[in-house]
Short mmCIF file of C-alpha atoms in Angstrom, two decimals:
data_model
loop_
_atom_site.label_atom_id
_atom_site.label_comp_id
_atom_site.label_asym_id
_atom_site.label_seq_id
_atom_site.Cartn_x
_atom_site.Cartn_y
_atom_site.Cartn_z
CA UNK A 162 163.33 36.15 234.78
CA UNK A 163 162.78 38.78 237.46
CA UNK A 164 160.31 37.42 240.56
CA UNK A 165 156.73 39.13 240.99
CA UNK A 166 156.41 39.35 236.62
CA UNK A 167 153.18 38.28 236.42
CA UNK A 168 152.01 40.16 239.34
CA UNK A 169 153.41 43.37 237.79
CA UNK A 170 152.10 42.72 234.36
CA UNK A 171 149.42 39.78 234.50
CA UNK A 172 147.84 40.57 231.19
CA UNK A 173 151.52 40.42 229.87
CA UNK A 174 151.12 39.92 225.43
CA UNK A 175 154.70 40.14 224.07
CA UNK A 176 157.84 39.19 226.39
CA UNK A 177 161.49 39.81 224.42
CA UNK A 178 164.49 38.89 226.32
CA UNK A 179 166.38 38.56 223.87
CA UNK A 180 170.59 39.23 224.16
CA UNK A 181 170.51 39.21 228.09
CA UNK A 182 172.86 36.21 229.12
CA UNK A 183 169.92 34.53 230.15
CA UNK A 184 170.93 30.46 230.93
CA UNK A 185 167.54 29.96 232.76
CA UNK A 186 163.57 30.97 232.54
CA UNK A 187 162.12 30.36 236.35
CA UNK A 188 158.75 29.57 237.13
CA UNK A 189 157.33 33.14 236.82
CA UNK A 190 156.70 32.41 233.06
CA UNK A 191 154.44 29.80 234.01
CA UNK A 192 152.03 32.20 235.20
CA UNK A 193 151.14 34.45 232.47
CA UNK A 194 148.38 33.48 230.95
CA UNK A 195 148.20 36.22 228.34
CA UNK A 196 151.90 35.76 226.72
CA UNK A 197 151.41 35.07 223.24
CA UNK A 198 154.49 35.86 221.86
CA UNK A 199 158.21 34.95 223.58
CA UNK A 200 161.46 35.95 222.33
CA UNK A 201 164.82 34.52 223.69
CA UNK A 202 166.92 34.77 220.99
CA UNK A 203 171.07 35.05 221.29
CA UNK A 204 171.28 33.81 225.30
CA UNK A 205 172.80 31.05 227.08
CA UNK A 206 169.81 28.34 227.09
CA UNK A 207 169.89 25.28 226.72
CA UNK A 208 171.62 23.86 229.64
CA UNK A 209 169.64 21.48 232.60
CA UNK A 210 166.78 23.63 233.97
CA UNK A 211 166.62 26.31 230.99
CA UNK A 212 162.85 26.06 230.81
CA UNK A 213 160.82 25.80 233.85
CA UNK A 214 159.12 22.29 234.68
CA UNK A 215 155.88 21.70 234.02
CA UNK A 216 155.55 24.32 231.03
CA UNK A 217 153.43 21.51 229.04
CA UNK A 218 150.97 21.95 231.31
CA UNK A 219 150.98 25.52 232.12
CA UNK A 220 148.38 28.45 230.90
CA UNK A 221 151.37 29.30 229.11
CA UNK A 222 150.53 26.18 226.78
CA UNK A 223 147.94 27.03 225.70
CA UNK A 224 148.29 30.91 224.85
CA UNK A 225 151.64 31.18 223.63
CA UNK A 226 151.57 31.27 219.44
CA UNK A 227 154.94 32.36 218.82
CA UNK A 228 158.37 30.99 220.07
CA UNK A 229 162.04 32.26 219.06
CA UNK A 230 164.80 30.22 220.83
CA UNK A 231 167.35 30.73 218.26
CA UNK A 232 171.08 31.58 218.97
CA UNK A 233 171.27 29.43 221.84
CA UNK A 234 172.93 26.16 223.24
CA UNK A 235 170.17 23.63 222.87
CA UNK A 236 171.53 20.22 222.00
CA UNK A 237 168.16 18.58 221.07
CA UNK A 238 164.93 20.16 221.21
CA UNK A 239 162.96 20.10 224.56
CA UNK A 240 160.47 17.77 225.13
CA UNK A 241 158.59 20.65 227.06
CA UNK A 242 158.03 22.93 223.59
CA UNK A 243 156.62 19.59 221.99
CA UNK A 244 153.78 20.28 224.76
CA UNK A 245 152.84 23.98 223.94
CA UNK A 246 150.30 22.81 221.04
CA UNK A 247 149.15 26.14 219.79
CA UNK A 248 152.35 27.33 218.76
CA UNK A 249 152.14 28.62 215.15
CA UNK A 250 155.86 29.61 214.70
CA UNK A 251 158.34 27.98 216.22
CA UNK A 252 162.67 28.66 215.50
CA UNK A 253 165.29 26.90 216.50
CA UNK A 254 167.98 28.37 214.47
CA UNK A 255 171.58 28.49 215.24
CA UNK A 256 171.63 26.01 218.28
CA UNK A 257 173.44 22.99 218.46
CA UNK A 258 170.37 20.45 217.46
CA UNK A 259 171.67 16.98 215.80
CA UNK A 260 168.08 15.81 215.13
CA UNK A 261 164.57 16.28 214.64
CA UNK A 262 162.21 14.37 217.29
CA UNK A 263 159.43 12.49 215.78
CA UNK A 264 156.97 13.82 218.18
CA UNK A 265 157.39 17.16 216.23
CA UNK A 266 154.26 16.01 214.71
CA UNK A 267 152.14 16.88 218.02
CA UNK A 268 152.79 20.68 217.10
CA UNK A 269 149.25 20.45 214.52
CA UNK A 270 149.10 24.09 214.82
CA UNK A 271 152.79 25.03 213.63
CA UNK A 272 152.83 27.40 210.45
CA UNK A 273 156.47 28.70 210.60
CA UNK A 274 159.45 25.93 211.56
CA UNK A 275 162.92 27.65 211.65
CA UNK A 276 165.58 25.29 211.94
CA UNK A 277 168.70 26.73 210.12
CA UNK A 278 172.27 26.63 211.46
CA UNK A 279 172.20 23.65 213.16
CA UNK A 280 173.91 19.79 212.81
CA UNK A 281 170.64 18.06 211.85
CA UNK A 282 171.52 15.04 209.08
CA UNK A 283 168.17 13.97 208.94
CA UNK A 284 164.66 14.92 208.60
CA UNK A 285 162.47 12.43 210.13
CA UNK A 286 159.17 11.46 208.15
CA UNK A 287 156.45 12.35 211.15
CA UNK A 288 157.81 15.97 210.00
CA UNK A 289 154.71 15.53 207.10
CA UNK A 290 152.16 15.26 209.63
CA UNK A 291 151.92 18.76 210.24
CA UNK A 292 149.37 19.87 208.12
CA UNK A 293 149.36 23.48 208.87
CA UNK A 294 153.07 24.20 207.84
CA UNK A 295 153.45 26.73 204.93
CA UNK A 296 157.42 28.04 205.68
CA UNK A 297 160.37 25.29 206.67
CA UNK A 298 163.61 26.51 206.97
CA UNK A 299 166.06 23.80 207.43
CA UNK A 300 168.98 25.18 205.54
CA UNK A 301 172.53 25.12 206.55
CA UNK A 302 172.90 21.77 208.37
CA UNK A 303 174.07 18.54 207.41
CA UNK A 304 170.76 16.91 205.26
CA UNK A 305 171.58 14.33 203.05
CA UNK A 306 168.17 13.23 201.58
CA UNK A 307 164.64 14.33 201.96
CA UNK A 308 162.32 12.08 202.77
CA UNK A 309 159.20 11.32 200.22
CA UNK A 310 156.79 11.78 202.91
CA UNK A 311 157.30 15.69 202.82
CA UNK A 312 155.42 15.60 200.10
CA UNK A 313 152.09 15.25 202.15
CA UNK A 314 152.95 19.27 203.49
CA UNK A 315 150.10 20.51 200.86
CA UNK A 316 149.79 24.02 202.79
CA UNK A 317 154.07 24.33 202.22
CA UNK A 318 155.05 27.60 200.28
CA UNK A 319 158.68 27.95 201.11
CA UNK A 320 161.00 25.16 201.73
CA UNK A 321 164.47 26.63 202.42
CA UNK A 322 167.28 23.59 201.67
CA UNK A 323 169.91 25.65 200.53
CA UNK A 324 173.88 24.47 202.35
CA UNK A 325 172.99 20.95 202.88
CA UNK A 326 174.23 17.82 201.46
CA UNK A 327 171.68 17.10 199.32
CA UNK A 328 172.63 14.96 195.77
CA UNK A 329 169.35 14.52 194.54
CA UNK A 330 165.29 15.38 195.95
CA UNK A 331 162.98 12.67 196.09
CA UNK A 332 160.40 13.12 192.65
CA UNK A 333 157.39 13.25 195.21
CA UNK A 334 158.81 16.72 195.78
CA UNK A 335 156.19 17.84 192.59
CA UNK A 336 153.33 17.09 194.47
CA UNK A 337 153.84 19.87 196.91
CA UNK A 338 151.67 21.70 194.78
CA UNK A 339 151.52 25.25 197.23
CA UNK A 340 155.09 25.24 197.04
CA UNK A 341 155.95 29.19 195.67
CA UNK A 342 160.08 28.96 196.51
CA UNK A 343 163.01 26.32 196.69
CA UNK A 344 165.88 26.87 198.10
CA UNK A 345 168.84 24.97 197.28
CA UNK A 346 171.87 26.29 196.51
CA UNK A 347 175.47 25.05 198.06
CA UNK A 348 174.14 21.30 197.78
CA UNK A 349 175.98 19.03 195.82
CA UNK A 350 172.69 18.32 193.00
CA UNK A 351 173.66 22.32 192.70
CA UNK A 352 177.58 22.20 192.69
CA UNK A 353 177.68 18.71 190.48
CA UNK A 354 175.52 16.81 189.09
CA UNK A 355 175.37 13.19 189.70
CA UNK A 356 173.53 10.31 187.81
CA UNK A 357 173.42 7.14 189.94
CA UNK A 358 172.14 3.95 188.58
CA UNK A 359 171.77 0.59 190.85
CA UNK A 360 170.08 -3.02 189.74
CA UNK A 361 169.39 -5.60 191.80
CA UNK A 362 168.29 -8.68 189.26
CA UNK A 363 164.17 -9.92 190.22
CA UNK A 364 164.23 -12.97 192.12
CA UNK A 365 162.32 -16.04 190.31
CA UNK A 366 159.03 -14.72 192.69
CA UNK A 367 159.32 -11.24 191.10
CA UNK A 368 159.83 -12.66 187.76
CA UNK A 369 156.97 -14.57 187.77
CA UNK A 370 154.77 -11.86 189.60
CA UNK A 371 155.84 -9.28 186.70
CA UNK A 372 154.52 -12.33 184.00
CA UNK A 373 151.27 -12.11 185.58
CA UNK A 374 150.75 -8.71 185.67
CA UNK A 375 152.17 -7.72 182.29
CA UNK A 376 150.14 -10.43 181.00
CA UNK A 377 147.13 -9.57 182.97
CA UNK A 378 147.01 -13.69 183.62
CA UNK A 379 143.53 -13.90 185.47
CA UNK A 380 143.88 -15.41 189.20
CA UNK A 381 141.74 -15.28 192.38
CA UNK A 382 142.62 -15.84 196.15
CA UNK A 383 141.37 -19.32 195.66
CA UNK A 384 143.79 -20.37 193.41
CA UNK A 385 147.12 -18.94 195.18
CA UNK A 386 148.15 -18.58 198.82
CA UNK A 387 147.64 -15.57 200.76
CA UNK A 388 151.22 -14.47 200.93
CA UNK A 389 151.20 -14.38 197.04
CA UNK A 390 147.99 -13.08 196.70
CA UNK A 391 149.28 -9.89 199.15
CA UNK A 392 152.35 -9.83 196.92
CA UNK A 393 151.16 -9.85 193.60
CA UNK A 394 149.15 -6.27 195.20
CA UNK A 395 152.14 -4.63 195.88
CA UNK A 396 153.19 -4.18 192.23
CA UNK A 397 154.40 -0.88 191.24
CA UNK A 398 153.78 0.54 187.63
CA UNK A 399 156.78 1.55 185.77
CA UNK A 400 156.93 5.51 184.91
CA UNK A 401 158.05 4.77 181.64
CA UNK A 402 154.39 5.50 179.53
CA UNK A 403 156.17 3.58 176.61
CA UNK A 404 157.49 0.43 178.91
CA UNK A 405 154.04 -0.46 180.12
CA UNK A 406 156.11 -3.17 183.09
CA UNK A 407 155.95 -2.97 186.92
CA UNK A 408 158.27 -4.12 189.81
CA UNK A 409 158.04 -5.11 192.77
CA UNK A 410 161.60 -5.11 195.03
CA UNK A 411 164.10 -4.80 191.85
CA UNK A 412 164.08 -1.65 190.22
CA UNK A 413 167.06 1.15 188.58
CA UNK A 414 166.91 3.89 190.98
CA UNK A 415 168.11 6.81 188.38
CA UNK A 416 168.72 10.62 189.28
CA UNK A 417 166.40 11.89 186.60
CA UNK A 418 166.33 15.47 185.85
CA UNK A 419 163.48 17.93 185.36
CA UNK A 420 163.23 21.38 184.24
CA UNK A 421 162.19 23.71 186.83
CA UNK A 422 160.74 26.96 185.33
CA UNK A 423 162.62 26.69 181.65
CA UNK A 424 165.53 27.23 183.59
CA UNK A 425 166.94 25.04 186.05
CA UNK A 426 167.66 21.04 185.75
CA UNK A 427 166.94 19.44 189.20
CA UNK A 428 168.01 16.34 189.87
CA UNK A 429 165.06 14.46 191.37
CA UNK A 430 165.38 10.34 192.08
CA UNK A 431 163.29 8.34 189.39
CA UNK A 432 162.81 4.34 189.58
CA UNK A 433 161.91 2.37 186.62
CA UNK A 434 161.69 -1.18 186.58
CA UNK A 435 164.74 -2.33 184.19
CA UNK A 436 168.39 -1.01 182.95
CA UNK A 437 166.64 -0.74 179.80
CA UNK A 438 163.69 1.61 180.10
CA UNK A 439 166.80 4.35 180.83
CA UNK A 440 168.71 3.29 177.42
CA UNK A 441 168.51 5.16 174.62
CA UNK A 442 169.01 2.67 172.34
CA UNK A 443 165.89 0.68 174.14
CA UNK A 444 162.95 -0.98 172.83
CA UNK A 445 161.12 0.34 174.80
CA UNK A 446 162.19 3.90 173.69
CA UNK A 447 162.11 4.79 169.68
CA UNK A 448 164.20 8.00 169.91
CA UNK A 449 167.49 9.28 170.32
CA UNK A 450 166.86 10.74 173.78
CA UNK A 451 166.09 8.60 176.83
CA UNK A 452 162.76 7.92 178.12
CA UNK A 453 164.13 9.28 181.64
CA UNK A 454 165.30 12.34 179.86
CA UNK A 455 162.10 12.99 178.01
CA UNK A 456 159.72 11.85 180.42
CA UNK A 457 161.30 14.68 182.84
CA UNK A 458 160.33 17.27 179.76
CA UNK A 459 156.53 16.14 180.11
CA UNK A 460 156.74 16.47 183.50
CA UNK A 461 158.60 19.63 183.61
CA UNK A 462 155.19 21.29 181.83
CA UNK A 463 153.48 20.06 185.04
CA UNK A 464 156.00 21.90 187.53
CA UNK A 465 156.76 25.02 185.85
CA UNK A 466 153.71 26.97 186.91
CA UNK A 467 154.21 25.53 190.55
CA UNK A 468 157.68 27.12 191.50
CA UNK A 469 157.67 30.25 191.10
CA UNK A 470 160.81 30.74 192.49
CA UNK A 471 163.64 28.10 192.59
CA UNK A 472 167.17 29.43 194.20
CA UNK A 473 170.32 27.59 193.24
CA UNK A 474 173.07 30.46 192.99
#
């Protein structure tokens, strides 16, 4: 950036540098306390000494809403921009990022996250904690699985998936009950379906644990030890409504699907707490049709008027 900027132009708003070469930003950005908007898109950044030190701590910090890095070198995403805490809208696209940091979640003020066109294979779960995000765009990388804890983004609207590696989205994914448009086309769920069911048999403890819960067998934290007591808490209640059981560690984790919109089958992942709540021929299922399969009809009534838009082709 050209020395004497913020001497020209101290009340400086809107700065676009965009398709200049640039590798580096000098100190001079430091000192415009005004700049709320900064675009360095298609450059050379990314490199040792791209941003200027101590831009965490700058007036810069605190002014600057809107960020646009994308097109550029960046291996990983600098510590420094996990400092300016009132940006609202914040991309990354098209850079050479391999993960997300956890300490994304100190950016309580981001709206828009842009992270397309990069190498990312995970999303880490402190990615929830922002509870301002409506628009994530984390599309052609290399995802694999979403995490349940995105689940908590209640002010998400558009969640932008599509050229991943995704086989299946966590069920949680309902609760995002904002969400207007999914995005997921050139994922696997989208190219081929894939139903994937894995048992572990209960241990004697879980056995026993599922007896007295089932059972409803009275006990208080005189009669058992601690450890037990904290156990028998941690049971989960089987989705099936006709199966009535719960688990603890050993449950079928199923790719159920659900009806998105009377149109589109989603694979989402479903656990239930034996090989035979997901058999049709079940006792614990009277019909033709598995519980899994009809169970994801109920809930489809429940998501339909939620996504509004769900793109797969």
């Amino acid at each position: 950036l050209p020395a004497g900027l913020s001497q020209w132009f101290p009340a400086l708003e809107v700065l676009d540098v965009s398709g200049t070469g640039l590798a580096e930003m000098g100190t001079e950005l430091l000192s415009l306390p005004c700049l709320h908007t900064l675009l360095a898109k298609n450059n050379r950044l990314g490199g040792p000494g791209s941003l200027p030190k101590g831009l965490g701590q700058a007036p810069l910090a605190r002014s600057l809403r809107v960020l646009n890095l994308s097109g550029n070198r960046f291996a990983e995403v600098p510590p420094a921009l996990l400092q300016l805490r009132g940006l609202r809208s914040l991309s990354l696209g098209g850079n050479r990022l391999h993960g997300i940091p956890p300490d994304i979640q100190e950016l309580h003020s981001l709206e828009f996250l842009y992270l397309g066109g990069n190498f990312i294979t995970a999303i880490p779960p402190e990615l929830a904690k922002l509870p301002s995000l409506r628009y994530l765009v984390l599309c052609d990388n290399k995802i694999q699985s979403i995490p349940p804890q995105l689940a908590q983004l209640h002010s998400l609207r558009s969640l932008s998936l599509h050229n991943n590696l995704l086989t299946y989205l966590p069920r949680e994914i309902l609760n995002l009950v904002h969400l207007e448009e999914l995005s997921l086309r050139g994922n696997p769920l989208v190219v081929r379906f894939v139903r994937d069911l894995t048992y572990n048999p209960p241990s004697l403890q879980e056995l026993a644990g599922r007896t007295v819960k089932t059972r409803n067998i009275p006990y208080a934290p005189s009669d058992l030890p601690e450890s037990l007591v904290r156990y028998l808490s941690l049971a989960s209640n089987c989705p099936n409504p006709k199966c009535g059981g719960v688990y603890f560690d050993s449950c079928v984790r199923q790719i159920k699907f659900v009806d998105f919109c009377g149109k589109y089958r989603l694979p989402l992942m479903h656990y239930l707490c034996s090989p035979e709540c997901s058999s049709p021929f079940s006792s614990a299922s009277q019909s033709s049709t598995s519980q899994s399969e009809s169970d994801s009809e109920d809930e489809a009534s429940v998501a339909a008027h939620r996504m509004q838009k769900v793109l797969l082709g």
